XYZ file of C-alpha atoms in Angstrom:
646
model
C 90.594 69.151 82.201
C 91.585 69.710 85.946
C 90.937 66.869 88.051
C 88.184 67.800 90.786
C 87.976 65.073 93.921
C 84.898 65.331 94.544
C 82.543 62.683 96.963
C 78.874 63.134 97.669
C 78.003 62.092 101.582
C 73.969 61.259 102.916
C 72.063 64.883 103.929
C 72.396 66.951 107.395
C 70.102 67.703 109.400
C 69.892 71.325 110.551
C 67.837 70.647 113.319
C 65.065 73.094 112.772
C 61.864 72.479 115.292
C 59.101 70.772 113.124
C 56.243 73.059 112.511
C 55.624 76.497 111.390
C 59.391 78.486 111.196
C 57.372 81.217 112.152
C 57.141 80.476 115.899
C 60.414 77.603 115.713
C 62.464 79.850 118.041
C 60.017 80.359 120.699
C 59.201 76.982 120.855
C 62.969 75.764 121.272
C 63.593 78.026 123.864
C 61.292 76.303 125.541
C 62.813 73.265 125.484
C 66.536 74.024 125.793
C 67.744 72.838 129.218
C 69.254 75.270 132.085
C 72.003 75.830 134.205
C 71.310 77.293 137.084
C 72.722 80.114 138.720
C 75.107 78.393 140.986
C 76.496 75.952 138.698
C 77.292 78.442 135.799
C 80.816 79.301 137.807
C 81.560 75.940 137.523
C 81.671 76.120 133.363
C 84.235 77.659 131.222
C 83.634 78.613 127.558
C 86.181 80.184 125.278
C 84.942 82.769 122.845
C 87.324 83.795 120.001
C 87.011 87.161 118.048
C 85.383 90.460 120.266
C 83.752 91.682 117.355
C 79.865 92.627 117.775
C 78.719 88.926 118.188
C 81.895 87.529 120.329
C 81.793 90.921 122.266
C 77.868 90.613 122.502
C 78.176 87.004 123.559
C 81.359 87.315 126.168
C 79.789 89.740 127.569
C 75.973 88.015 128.233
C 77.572 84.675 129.091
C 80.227 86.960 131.309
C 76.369 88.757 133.155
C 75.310 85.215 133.740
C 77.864 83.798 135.487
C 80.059 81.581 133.151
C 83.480 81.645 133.404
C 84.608 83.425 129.646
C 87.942 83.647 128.120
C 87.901 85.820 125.130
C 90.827 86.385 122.509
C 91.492 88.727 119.811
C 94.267 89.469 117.627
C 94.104 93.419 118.024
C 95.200 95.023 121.140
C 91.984 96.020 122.446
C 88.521 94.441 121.883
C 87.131 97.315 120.473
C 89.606 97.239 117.466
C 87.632 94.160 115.987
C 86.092 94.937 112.006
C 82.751 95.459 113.100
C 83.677 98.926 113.169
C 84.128 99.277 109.765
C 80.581 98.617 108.829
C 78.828 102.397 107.898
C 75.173 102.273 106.988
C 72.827 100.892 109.575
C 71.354 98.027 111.192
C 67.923 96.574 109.896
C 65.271 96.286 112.372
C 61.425 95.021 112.156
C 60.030 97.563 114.450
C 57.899 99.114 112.459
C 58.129 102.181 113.678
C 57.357 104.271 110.144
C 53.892 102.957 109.276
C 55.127 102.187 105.902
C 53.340 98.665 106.222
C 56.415 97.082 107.291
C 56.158 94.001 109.649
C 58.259 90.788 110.817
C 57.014 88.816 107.958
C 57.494 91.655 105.426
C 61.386 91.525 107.078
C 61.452 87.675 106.666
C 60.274 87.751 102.526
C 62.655 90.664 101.802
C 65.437 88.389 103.177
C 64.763 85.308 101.875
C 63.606 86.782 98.390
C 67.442 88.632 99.067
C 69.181 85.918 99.334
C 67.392 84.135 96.734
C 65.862 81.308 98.999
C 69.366 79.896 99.430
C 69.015 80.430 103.344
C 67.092 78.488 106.445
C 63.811 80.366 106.397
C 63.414 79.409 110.161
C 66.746 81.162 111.192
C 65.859 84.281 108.834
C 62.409 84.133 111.346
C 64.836 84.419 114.051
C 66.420 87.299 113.189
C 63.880 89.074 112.363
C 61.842 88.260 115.804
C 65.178 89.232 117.787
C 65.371 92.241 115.557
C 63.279 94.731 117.822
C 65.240 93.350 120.942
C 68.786 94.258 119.135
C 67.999 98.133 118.605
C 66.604 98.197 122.555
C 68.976 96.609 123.665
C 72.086 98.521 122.056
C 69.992 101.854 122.545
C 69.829 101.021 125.934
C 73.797 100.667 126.159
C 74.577 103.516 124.667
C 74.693 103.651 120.872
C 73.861 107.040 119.761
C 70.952 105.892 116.954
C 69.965 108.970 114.644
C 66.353 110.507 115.579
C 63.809 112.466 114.878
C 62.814 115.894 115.807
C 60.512 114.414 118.829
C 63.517 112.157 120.032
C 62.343 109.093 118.135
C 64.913 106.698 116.445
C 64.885 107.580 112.797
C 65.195 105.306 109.740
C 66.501 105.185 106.381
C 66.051 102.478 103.226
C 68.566 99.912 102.016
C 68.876 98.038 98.778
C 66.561 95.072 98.503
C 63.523 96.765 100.521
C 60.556 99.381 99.588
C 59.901 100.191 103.131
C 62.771 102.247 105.917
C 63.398 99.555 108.432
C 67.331 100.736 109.144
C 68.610 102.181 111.710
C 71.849 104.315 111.826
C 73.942 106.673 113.578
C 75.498 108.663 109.980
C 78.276 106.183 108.518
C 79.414 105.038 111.488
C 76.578 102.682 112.681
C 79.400 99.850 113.100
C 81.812 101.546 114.917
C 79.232 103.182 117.604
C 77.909 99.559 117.845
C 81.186 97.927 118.652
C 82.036 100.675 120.996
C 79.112 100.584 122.867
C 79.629 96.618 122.910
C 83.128 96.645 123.983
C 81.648 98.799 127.144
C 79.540 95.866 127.951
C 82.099 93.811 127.559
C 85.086 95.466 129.502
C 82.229 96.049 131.760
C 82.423 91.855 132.805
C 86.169 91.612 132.431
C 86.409 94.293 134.993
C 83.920 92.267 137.226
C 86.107 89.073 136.876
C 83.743 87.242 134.662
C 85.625 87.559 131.508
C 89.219 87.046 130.782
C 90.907 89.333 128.474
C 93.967 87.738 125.615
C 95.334 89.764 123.252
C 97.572 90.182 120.805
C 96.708 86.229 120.480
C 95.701 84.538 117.390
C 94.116 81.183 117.375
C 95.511 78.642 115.380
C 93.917 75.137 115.784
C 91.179 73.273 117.830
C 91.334 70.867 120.662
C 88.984 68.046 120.195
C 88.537 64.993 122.322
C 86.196 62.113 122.186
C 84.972 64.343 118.615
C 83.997 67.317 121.224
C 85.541 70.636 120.659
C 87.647 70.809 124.379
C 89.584 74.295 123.955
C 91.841 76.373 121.758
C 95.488 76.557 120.933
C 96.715 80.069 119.926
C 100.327 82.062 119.357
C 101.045 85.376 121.059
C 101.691 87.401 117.888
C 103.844 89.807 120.543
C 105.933 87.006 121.944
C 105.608 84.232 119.200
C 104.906 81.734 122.395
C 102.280 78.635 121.395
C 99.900 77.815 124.144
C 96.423 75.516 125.063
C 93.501 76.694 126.892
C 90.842 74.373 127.517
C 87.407 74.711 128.237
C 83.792 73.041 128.101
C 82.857 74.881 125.201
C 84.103 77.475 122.334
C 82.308 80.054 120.487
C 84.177 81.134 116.997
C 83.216 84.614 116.009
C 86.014 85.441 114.068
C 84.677 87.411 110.688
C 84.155 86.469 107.324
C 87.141 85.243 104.429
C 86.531 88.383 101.919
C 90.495 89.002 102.528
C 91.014 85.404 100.164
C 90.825 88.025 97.199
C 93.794 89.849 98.384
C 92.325 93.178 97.424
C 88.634 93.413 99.818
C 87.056 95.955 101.877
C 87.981 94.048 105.167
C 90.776 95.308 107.082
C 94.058 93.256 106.048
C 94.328 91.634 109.684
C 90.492 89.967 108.815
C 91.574 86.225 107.999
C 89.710 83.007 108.055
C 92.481 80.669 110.069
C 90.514 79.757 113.450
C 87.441 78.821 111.331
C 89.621 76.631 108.909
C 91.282 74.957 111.155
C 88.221 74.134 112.508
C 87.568 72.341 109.011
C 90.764 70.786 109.247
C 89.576 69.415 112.471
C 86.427 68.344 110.791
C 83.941 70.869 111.232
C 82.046 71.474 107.759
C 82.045 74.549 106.536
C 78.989 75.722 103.835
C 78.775 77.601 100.556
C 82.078 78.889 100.571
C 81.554 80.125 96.747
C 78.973 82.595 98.179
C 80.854 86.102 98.379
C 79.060 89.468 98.225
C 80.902 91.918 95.710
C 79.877 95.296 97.656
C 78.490 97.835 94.861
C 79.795 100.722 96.099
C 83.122 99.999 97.028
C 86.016 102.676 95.824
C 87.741 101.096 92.340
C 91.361 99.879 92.640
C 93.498 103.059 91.237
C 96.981 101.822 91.383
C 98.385 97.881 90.908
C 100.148 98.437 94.239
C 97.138 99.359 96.069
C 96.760 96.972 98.960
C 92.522 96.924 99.585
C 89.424 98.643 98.274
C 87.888 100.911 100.637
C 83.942 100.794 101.418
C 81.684 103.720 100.785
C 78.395 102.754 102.399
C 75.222 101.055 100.685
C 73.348 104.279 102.417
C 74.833 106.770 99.912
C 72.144 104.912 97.500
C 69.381 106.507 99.061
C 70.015 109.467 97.713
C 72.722 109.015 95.273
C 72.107 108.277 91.732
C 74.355 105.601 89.399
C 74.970 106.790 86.294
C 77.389 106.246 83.110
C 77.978 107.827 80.310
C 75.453 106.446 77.253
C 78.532 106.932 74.881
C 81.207 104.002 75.261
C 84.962 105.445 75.948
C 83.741 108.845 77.163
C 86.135 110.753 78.278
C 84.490 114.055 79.135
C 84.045 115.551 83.072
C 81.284 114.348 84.656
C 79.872 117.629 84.919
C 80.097 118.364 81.262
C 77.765 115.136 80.314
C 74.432 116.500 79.461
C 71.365 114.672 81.424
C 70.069 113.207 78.022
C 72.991 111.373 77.419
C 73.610 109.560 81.031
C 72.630 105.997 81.506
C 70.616 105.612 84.869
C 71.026 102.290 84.234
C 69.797 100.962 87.353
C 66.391 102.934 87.043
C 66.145 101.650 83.652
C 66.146 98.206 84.227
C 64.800 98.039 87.581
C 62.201 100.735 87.963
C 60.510 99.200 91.377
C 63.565 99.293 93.158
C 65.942 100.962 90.688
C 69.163 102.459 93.114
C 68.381 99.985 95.901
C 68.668 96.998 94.065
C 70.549 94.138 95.996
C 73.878 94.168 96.031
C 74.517 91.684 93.918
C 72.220 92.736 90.849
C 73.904 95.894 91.671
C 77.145 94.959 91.096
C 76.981 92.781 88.222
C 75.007 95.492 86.910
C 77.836 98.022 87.295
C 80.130 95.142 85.699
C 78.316 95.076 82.615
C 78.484 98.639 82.390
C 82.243 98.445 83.023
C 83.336 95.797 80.652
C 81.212 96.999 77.438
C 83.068 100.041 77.951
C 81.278 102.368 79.523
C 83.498 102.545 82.409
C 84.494 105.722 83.937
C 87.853 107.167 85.809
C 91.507 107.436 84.730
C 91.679 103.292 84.589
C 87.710 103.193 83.037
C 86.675 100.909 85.985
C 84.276 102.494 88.131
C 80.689 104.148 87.498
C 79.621 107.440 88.711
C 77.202 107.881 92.346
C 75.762 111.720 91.743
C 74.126 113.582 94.229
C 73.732 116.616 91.903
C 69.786 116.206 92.655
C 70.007 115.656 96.153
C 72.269 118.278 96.682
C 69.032 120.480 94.761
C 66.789 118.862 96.475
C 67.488 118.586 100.160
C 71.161 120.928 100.565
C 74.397 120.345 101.169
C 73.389 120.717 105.440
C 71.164 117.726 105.004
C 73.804 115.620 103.531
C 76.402 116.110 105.551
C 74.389 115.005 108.555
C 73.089 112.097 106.822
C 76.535 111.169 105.013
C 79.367 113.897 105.930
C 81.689 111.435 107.703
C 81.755 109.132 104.336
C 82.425 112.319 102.110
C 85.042 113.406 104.354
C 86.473 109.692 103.986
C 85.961 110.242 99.994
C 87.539 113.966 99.825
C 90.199 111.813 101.951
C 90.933 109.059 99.455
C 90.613 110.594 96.170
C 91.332 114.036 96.230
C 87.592 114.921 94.875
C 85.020 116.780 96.782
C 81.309 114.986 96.180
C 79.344 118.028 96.468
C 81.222 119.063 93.528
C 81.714 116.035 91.483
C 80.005 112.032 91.407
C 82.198 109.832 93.351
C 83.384 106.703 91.215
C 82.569 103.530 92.732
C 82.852 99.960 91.677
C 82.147 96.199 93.232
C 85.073 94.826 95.601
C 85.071 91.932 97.124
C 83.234 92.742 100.926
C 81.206 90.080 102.849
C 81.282 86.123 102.798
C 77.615 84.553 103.038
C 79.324 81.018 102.986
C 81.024 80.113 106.616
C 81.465 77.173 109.019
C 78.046 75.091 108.910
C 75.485 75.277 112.088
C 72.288 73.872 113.104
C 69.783 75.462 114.458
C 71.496 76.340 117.928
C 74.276 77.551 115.889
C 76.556 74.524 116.520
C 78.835 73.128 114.290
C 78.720 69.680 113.576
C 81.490 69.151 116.135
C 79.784 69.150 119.235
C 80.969 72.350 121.899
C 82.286 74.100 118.743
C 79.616 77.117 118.480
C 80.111 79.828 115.673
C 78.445 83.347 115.671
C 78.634 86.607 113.239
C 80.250 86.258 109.840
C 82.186 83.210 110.597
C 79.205 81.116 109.892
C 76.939 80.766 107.298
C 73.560 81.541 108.422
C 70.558 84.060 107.400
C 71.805 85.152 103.982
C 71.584 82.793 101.745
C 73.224 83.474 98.573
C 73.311 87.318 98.510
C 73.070 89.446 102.184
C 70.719 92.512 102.079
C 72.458 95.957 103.142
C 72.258 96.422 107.310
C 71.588 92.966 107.852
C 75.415 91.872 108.522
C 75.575 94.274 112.023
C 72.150 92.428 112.878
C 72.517 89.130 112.363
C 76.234 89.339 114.527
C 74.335 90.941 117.243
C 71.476 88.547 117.184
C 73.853 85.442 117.674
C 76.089 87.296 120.295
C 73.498 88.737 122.849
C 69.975 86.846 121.760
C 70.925 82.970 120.476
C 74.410 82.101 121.855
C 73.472 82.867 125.495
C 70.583 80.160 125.266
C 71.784 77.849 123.189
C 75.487 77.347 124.575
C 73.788 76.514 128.220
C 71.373 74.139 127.089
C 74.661 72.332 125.638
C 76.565 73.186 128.759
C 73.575 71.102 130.954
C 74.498 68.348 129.649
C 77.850 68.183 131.032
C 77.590 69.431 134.841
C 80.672 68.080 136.502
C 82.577 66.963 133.925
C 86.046 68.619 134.477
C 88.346 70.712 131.961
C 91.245 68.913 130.127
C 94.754 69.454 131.795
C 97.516 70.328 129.829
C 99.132 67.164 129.957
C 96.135 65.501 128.194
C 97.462 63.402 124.965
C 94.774 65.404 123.107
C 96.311 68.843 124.168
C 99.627 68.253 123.714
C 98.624 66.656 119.789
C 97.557 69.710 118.915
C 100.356 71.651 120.369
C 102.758 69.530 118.493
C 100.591 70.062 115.252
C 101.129 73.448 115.671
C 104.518 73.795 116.640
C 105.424 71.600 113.517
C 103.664 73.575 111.191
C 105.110 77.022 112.582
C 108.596 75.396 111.871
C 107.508 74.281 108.204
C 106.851 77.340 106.887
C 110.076 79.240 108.647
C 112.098 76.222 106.855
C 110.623 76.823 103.150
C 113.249 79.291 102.732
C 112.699 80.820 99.441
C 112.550 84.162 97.937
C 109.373 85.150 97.656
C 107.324 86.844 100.594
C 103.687 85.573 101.474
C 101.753 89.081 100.843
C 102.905 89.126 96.592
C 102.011 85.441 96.701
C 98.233 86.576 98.009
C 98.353 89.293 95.514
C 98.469 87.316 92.603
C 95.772 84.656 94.124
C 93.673 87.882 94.795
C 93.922 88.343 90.559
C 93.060 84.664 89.802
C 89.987 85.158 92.272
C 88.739 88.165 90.915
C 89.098 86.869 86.895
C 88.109 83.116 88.019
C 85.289 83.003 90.859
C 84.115 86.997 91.182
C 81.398 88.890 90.050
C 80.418 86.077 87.424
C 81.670 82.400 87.173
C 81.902 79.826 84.197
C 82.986 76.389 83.989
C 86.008 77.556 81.877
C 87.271 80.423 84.301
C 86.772 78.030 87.341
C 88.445 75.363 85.896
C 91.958 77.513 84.827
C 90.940 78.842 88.413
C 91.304 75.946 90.270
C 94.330 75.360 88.352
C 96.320 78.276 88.592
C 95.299 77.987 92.041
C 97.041 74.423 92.443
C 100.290 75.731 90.746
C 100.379 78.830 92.786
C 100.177 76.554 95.987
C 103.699 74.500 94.749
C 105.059 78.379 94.994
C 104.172 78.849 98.228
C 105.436 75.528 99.540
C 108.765 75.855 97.590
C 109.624 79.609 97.469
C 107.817 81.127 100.577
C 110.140 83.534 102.400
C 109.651 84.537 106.027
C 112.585 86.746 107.919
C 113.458 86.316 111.409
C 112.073 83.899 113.687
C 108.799 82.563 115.268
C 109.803 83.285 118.949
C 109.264 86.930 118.308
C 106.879 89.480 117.207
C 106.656 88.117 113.333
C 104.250 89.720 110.687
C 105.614 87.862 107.924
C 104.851 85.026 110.057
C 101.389 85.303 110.453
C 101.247 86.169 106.628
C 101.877 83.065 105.581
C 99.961 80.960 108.486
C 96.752 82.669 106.975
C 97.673 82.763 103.689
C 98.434 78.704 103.220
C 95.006 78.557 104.900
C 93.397 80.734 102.409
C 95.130 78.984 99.163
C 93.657 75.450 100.230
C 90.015 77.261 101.019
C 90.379 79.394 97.847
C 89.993 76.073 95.523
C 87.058 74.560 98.064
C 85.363 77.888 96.415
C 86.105 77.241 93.398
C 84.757 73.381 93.935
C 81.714 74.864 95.134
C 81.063 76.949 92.724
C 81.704 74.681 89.897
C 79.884 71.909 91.356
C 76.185 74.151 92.038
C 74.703 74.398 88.422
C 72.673 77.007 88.666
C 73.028 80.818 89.604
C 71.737 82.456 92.526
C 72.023 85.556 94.213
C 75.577 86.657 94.693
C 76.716 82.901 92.788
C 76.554 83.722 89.133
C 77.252 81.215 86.465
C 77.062 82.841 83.034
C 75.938 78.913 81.633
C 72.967 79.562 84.003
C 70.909 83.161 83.550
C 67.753 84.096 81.728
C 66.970 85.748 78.407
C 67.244 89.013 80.128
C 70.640 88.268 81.924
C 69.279 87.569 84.934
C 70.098 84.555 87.816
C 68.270 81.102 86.547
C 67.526 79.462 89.812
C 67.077 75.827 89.729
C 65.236 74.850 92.170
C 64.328 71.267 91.500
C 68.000 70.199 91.664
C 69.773 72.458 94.013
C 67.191 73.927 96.385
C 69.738 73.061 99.530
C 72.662 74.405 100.943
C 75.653 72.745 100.030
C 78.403 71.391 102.950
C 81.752 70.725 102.706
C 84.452 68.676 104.464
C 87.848 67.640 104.057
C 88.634 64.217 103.251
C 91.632 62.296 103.352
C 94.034 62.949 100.408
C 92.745 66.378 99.336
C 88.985 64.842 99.061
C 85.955 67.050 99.179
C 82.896 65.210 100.351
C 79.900 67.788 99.893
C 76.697 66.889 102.182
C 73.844 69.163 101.462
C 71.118 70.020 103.577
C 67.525 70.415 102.310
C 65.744 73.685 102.001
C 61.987 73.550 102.728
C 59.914 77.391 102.824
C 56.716 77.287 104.365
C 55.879 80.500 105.091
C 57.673 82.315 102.027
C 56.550 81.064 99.194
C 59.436 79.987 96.168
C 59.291 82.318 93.230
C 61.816 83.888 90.959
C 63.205 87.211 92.102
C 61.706 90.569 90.582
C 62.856 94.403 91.213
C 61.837 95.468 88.159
């Protein structure tokens, strides 16, 4: 049996406003404390990552006067992976007078995430919801509408009522363009300072307050400190730990881990959403998945053949012997299930043989019936970029034939832990977007990921970093020559020059490959004791590689890819077993966290509420200790019940 170091530490408090969740976020911007006008020049705050909620929040904090310094790792802000996000953005506007509402928005994501979430903060986002689509219609994203100039809506799994808003299968991309305006918009009015090409790679922290940032210019290879009063990581989710994801293979999760090596806890790591209709792996070389977008399930239908090992066309399977297996077993929702029914749905299929494709690992999406129903004109304007993207990747036309899709890893629910302002445990040391953990709970609903980044970068940042920021007028930035800068230089500067001096043979990229494969078999779709344990194992003996074979040409004064490789990948191989921890420690499954020791007569999730209603949160000891805190879960509002799409 592996040998788990695990330590259990007294509860945290998320700092939630007592009383109904309902009207929490009102009532604490009430009470958060100001800066006014003429002092906000005098602060400095550091935002890392330009993506929709460091772009939305830069760019706020930049209109109100603060003194920002924003870095990302592309060349231009606008590069950052909220772009690659297709289908929408969920709003409660209520707009289609389908009887949707804030609280019908609130119970679809709780109930989603299956009550593993803060049902105040899911209150939040659903309040700041209306303001989002406004707000980004009013800067120029070009939202789909209706005949009478109206912005239109569509469904997403999870939900019986059209609450999304979209522009085609590019909501992400017009988003983060029409962001980056806003932004570029302050940095050309001297409010915001521009770094890129620089990658952050540890925290400055004095007197256990987060004080600035060091970071490498990935061009140059030079290590540097920046200070400031405050700093905002909004630096993406960790899907990239499986090697093989739908993120772009730059997304990494090395500011918000050094965070935790800095002390900052970071929550349910084990929760990963496994995106349904991702494209399936086709060749052992291949390098990602690529996404196809939840929205294709609105009028796509998931099929596979009812005979195992079928190797007919598509098109040459009669209707009476296709497996709508989705409308079978969940007729209320049936294509729009959650993701994560949906994909362990599509597993099933897969692995009792029933897989489709030259490699037997994918499912069909059809649109034979919508292509009856509605014509090929109306598709293409709803979907025509993603079928050009399809025809692109596979050769196969989707009018013609049903694309093949299968789950890949996509979206991390688990991030650095916040309160209720979104700080971290560390004080100063704010996180927004998919670098923390909020809203989602175990499983994320479809359209809620472009949301909740834009809620915490233009609606909950800009409040909540000032009231933090009163509380320190006059107090002046750290110089370089502080003891506490130049630590963390050194750190840094050491750790570059441990890797280049490994000296082995193999590079850092087939290393993550084969962590990628022990991911997938160990801590994917569906966990057990037994595949976490040879996990968490494999994982161990993999990291002994890495520290005794690693190669990395050249040198780190330089532009260095291989470099940067292996900086991100050490991080991920010592956060990849904190997942497995995590998931081997909650006993019980829920949402996207399945544990085949824990599911119902039917297959489904068995909650258990009575022992691990609370979100689990991690730090790093001393000696490769994990210490897990947990912090209770209390729903008021949405009342605790066993999810049902059937």
């Amino acid at each position: 049996m592996v040998n788990v170091n695990i330590s259990y530490a007294d509860p945290v408090d998320g700092k939630v406003p007592d009383g109904p969740p309902s009207t929490a976020w009102a009532r604490r911007r009430d009470q958060y404390k100001l800066v006014s006008p003429l002092n906000r020049r005098k602060f400095k705050v550091i935002v890392v990552g330009t993506g929709l909620a460091g772009a939305g929040c830069a760019a706020a904090l930049g209109e109100l006067g603060y003194q920002v310094s924003a870095y990302t790792i592309h060349d231009a802000a606008r590069r950052a992976h909220s772009v690659a996000a297709q289908g929408g953005i969920n709003a409660a506007r209520a707009r289609k007078v389908d009887n949707d509402s804030i609280h019908r928005f609130v119970k679809d994501t709780v109930k989603g995430g299956d009550f593993r979430g803060r049902e105040a903060d899911v209150f939040r986002l659903a309040e700041e919801s209306v303001r989002v689509i406004d707000h980004m219609n009013a800067i120029g994203a070009p939202f789909a509408r209706e005949y009478g100039g109206q912005l239109t809506t569509r469904s997403f799994g999870g939900v019986q009522v059209s609450r999304t808003y979209y522009t085609r299968g590019q909501t992400g991309q017009q988003l983060q363009v029409s962001a980056s305006r806003s932004f570029q918009r302050q940095v050309a009015a001297g409010t915001v300072t521009l770094h890129t090409h620089e990658e952050m790679l540890d925290l400055i922290i004095k007197d256990g307050r987060a004080r600035g940032i060091v970071t490498r210019n990935l061009k140059t290879g030079e290590v540097r400190a920046e200070t400031a009063h405050a700093v905002v990581l909004a630096t993406g989710g960790y899907g990239n730990v499986f090697h093989r994801s739908t993120l772009a293979k730059n997304s990494n999760v090395t500011a918000a881990w050094r965070a935790v090596r800095r002390g900052a806890y970071f929550a349910s790591p084990s929760y990963i959403q496994f995106h349904p209709t991702a494209l399936p792996i086709s060749h052992k070389w291949q390098s990602k998945t690529t996404l196809m977008s939840e929205s294709l399930r609105n009028d796509g239908r998931i099929w596979v053949p009812k005979l195992a090992s079928d190797d007919r066309p598509a098109n040459a399977i009669p209707e009476d012997e296709r497996d709508y297996y989705l409308e079978r077993k969940y007729p209320a929702f049936a294509n729009l299930t959650p993701r994560d029914i949906a994909s362990r749905a599509a597993r099933e299929q897969i692995e009792s043989g029933h897989g489709v494709g030259p490699l037997k690992n994918s499912v069909y999406l059809d649109f034979r019936d919508a292509k009856e129903r509605l014509g090929v004109k109306v598709l293409d304007e709803r979907y025509g970029n993603l079928f050009e993207m399809y025809r692109d990747a596979t050769g196969e036309d989707p009018h013609e034939v049903p694309m093949r899709i299968a789950p890949g890893a996509h979206f991390a629910m688990g991030g650095l832990w916040t309160d209720y302002d979104q700080m971290s445990n560390i004080p100063g040391l704010f996180v927004g977007g998919e670098a923390g953990w909020g809203y989602h709970g175990a499983n994320r609903l479809g359209a809620n990921s472009l949301l909740s980044a834009c809620v915490d970068g233009w609606f909950t940042l800009p409040y909540s970093v000032p009231n933090y920021l009163a509380q320190h007028l006059g107090e002046t930035l750290l110089e370089p020559t502080d003891p506490a800068v130049q630590g963390v230089l050194k750190d840094v500067s050491e750790r570059v020059n441990r890797l280049m001096k490994i000296g082995g043979k193999t590079p850092a990229d087939r290393i993550h490959a084969e962590l990628g494969e022990i991911l997938y078999e160990g801590c994917g779709v569906s966990r057990s004791e037994a595949k976490l344990t040879a996990a968490i194992e494999k994982i161990r003996a993999l990291r002994e590689i890495f520290y005794t074979d690693l190669f990395i040409p050249g040198n780190p004064q330089s532009f260095n890819q291989e470099l940067e490789r292996a900086g991100r990948l050490e991080d991920y191989l010592q956060m990849a077993e904190l997942m497995c921890i995590d998931a081997l420690d909650r006993k019980e499954s829920a949402g996207a966290h399945f544990r085949e020791e824990y599911q119902t007569e039917e297959g489904e999730a068995a909650r258990n509420d009575e022992d691990w209603c609370f979100v689990s949160i991690w730090e790093e000891g001393a000696d490769g200790a994990h210490i897990r805190h947990a912090e209770p879960l209390d729903f008021k509002d949405i009342t605790l019940e066993t999810r049902n799409y059937k």
